[in-house]
């Protein structure tokens, strides 16, 4: 516990998200929306960040993002569930469960093969969703507003606070995980699998654990996205372009810190909103150009912009 | 006034206060102008045949109303005196994106109302959000019956009748003109619109042409698939001679082009419930003898219909855009018309600029004269329109170098829509009790 | 030294297609014994080690460790029960600091699973690792990123990581290759004294005959997958077959042409 | 013919070579001796243009080729044989050998091939077999032949006798001897000089840290002069991080 | 029987355009080790260029057959211009970057090219049915088929043969083989690898564009057509083995025939089967059906 509160990142995350939740009550609704969408994507990106730490890039994480979103929608369709906790739990459990199953296969793959197999799995789900009428086919489903212990808040600002709380919790869990020996194993596996194996820890298990954690995060993200948006559909939740966007945000954000994905997610959401407003027919062009610019000029992502002053701050406090 | 609101918004953004307290409607008493989101496909396969003609239709009528140049009885300028300032939004990109865009329209741009939506899927997605945000929204084109049969909405209106009437009218037309058809199949898109259309058409056929056999493999390709080689083979191999389709966007053109080369239409009787846009865009390539509908007294079926409003609309449209007005042009224009009528009426009733609730009250159950027919908001507790639906047979006229539709029959709304409160598929399954044909 | 062998290898065979990499190899290693393995490149030394540590499955034959059959076991399980190895080219976590490298090794070695959930940089664990760094003389590199280490230091780290769990069998694959002449005895002294203290059996693959001669209790000579000699060092090195195949063409007056022998001249 | 002036080479921003220098004349065979990981391969790669040189200069026939792309160096007559042969397995031995001729556009291709078969008649025997069906030693010969195709002036050989049976190693020495007598310059990187020490005209020691003076005695009792040495970066790394996992098989193959 | 013939013909014609697109992708991957997401854009650009020019020239009164010339010209032009530009401006600077970064860069290019299409060609769909109409139809086993689709099968065969000849029978092919096997050995053997990369990328882009241009007459060319194609060709390439031409043939045949079978018998599974097979192949043979199996690293 002492190490938890002593961790600067943990403190930073707590303060940041608290401020964000409070600020939410003073911000206009459209900003609140964009921030929520951004946080939801950020949560999925946090999952990709954990995978990236172990050297893997999934080009099919929309599988879990979509699964989380559809869990929320289907829980409502089939069982009328609109409570936050079961919704979120459903999303996490379903995504984590499938992640656990597919993990047995995926943990054997690296590099491009890992990326392609992830893509195949996600597109198989996409294929099912798009073509099955009872799963909403291309339309998907509407998702009604979320209820918190029987209370349905009038404004979405309360929901933002809930989302912020979930994201802060996830960020801290990931931070603690990455600081643990198990978490350091992710980097160890990326650096040298053989050594990890010969030290007595099965590489497959390390990757599997990371993968399930990552799937759960993406599932939660999808669930939150569905709740924030009020709508799920295959093209905006499961198609490969969604996976591509998530990887894009991961690179844009940088893998340096658990807070980076959220910053990246929110920045992405605003870039997209403004790009769409500025040039409805060329917003993808703006997003694509941003992506290229980041790869060329900021290969370590936005976090590298924050890291320097942050480190300086740390030094001063020491 | 509007700019003041912008300033308030900006102020709220800056200080972080007030914004939630002051809704965009606040305590408004009078307005010089209103902002209305107009949503239509501006890109993608649905832009050419639906989105752009729809947007044009809206634009034409909005400009005319703002200027007060629309023929009587709509010759007063403005919407309750205010000028309408349209904000055009592209409907493409999927339902989730549209929901986000809707929120942006209302919460960021602060529009006073939203008109539009072509895709049934998008309508279904946007409706609950519109209700949540309490914003007057007039759906203009989409046809799924689920909107008002599965839900009860205060802020949503639809000035277009739902698809069940199209299907019943289609079955009636088949009964009246192709009564001896032995079997039928269909190709429809795999989302709300296509599925609903096929379901209600086959139910109606069961009722009106009971001896016609329904195929076991109707096709449901993905919307905007663009390529139908395999589907055409399956349909061609099917014994059924009548092929029903509710394709509407670029898909209908792609299908017709691909099927025509393969001689598909020589062996099959094709029935297209909404494909009229392709008649103009494909010209002589469009197969003669197709049963075509336009979902109301609109588009090519009323192109020649006289009357001051229709003549004005067709001529003004042709003059401004160099093309015939299509069905969607009428549909969007009608939605704008409904807004004007309701706002004017509310202003008259209450004196002064009406609030949103007053407009909604005025619009409820409205019955009004449109360009070539009449629309009654009779279903969905006064929120859902009904109107006659007609079909005809296509023919390319070599002399004029224009397509034409012959043998047109309109079926009255009393015949093809269920009574209020009755879900249409149940009504169809029960044999359409109370239908007056 | 106890009499019961800790590691028993019987009739081990391995072939890759037509290439035979191990031909009916049988070896017993007693606890605390240091066994040198020599052979030319491609003689099958590394294949032999890879089979014992479970990286390769033998085509035939069995490997018994402390009375249990461990043939075809996974490397991580082998390590877990106490069969560890170092590598010819050092295998360390390149992007991590030397300390973190050792911390991870220590964390894995401490058998309790829950310890993996504790923060890696646990104070007690750091103290433990610093002691190891001291012992191997790489304390000064504690916070250096592993990729910036010299080959010698990297090698030491590699061996230190292999030895963290105090294995009962330690396989050292060319521990002094890539290490400067001055360092090689230091490394070997540290490693061998640690293993003698813990009673670890060491299998030592080496090209450097001086090292073999000095540290091994017994030497196995391999040629083309076959064990051709198994005897005390002096005896093996004197064997004419070994001299011909492994040590080099026996030209007494040309012996200085071999760099390894000239280097300490 | 070849002069390397104090070159520095980094790989992934890790210094591999520092101030490395060497020179070689036509008809000379020069050994570059050092342990695994000392930087021998990097040195050869730098001369071939495969590793970029941060500072320093490489000249060939007094022309600066420091920044020249590899294909230009091949055109000048420099041939390279990598340590692990790297023949294209699906192509025949002859196709492998003639690759440089096609790519560089050598005009007298046929003559060159005939000359190679003349020097190494054994390669002619299996010229139509796919490289994948050749034994390790045969592959080594093909790799040498391939290096000769472009390299009619200077040969860069990385561990030519590594993993080769003694008989073949002796044969390899013979071939190199012939080539040397034909006037080729030959630079051999070896960790084990056993098989060609007596052919070497000069030796360069490459080892991390300080330079060692290392007189080497010939069979006939003469001494090979140590012409110079290459100081190599102090912090020579234990390898490039990327593929730690590929190297386990080590000398098993 | 009729159905089987229909499935075969539908499957084959679908396979053939998939093959043409995928072979470009697989060549680029094989030689340059780049998984090019922007390949979908080449397809879209090819289709747009062909549809636009066919419409334009038809309107100017050129005969129908001129469409075939335009298809070829569009493919070559798109490949040469866009392919060259991308290789020169973007990829050239990226060869040293991480795989993910290159993949993402091509994703960025894809996004940009998607919108440039909108800006250049507008939002309305294009129809260029004239070449298809010209060739008419033929009746096979009771099903009327457009000759154009059958011609596509022929085109695919021609391209497969040309690729095979080029790779297996020409010096060029052998040089490519060396670069594919090992870029660095290629360099050392005097191959101008940069030039090889340019030619390869342009050739791959041309094939991608040709796939689009050739299929354009049979579909409505509208925004977003590249999105589905790119994953389909990924599936083809992965099933067959990345970098293998024979693999692209097998992959395209499998995807095309599976899809046709699904549409005829279980339309709901149309998309699912393709990706399920892709996943299955990856699980059993990660390197694809036609790539030589290599030892898996731990």
XYZ file of C-alpha atoms in Angstrom, chain B residues 42-45 47-49 52 217-222 226-227 229-231 233-234 236-237 250-251 253-254 257-258 261-263 267 282 285, chain E residues 2-3 6 10 14 17 118 123-125 127 129 132-133 136-137 143-146 215 217-220 222-223 228 259-260 263-264 267 270-271:
70
model
C -23.382 13.516 -48.877
C -20.859 10.843 -49.713
C -20.885 7.160 -50.396
C -23.103 5.060 -52.608
C -25.225 10.222 -51.884
C -25.971 10.352 -55.611
C -29.391 8.704 -55.676
C -27.807 14.864 -52.672
C -33.151 -18.640 -50.335
C -33.907 -14.953 -50.562
C -30.622 -13.020 -50.611
C -29.469 -10.502 -48.007
C -26.137 -9.056 -49.134
C -24.357 -6.494 -47.015
C -21.508 -3.273 -54.859
C -20.893 -6.701 -56.334
C -22.370 -11.780 -59.292
C -22.961 -14.684 -56.946
C -26.305 -13.416 -55.690
C -26.618 -16.620 -59.945
C -28.592 -17.817 -56.944
C -31.336 -16.912 -61.525
C -31.235 -20.525 -60.426
C -25.986 2.804 -55.556
C -26.672 -0.865 -54.915
C -27.745 0.582 -60.025
C -24.937 -1.897 -59.519
C -26.167 -3.217 -64.459
C -24.699 -6.537 -63.445
C -25.755 -8.108 -68.908
C -26.619 -11.590 -67.792
C -30.067 -11.396 -69.312
C -36.483 -14.254 -67.448
C -29.181 4.521 -65.955
C -29.925 0.798 -69.538
C -26.523 -26.288 -61.999
C -25.776 -24.920 -58.586
C -22.816 -21.645 -60.691
C -19.094 -17.300 -59.393
C -14.564 -13.566 -57.659
C -10.066 -10.251 -59.253
C -13.495 11.983 -52.601
C -19.047 11.528 -53.806
C -21.269 10.032 -56.459
C -20.879 6.487 -57.641
C -20.727 3.207 -63.509
C -20.645 -0.954 -67.588
C -19.230 -5.517 -69.754
C -22.229 -4.713 -71.935
C -22.652 -9.690 -73.599
C -23.499 -12.974 -72.021
C -27.141 -20.071 -66.000
C -26.574 -16.978 -68.064
C -23.212 -15.509 -67.306
C -21.657 -12.266 -68.425
C -13.569 -5.168 -61.784
C -17.210 -2.280 -65.029
C -19.112 -4.795 -62.908
C -19.785 -2.652 -59.870
C -20.801 0.730 -58.662
C -18.222 4.440 -54.850
C -16.300 5.740 -51.851
C -13.345 -4.452 -47.626
C -17.664 -17.231 -50.435
C -19.625 -18.429 -53.450
C -23.770 -17.296 -50.618
C -25.524 -20.154 -52.393
C -25.686 -16.660 -46.948
C -20.528 -15.370 -46.250
C -17.969 -13.235 -44.440
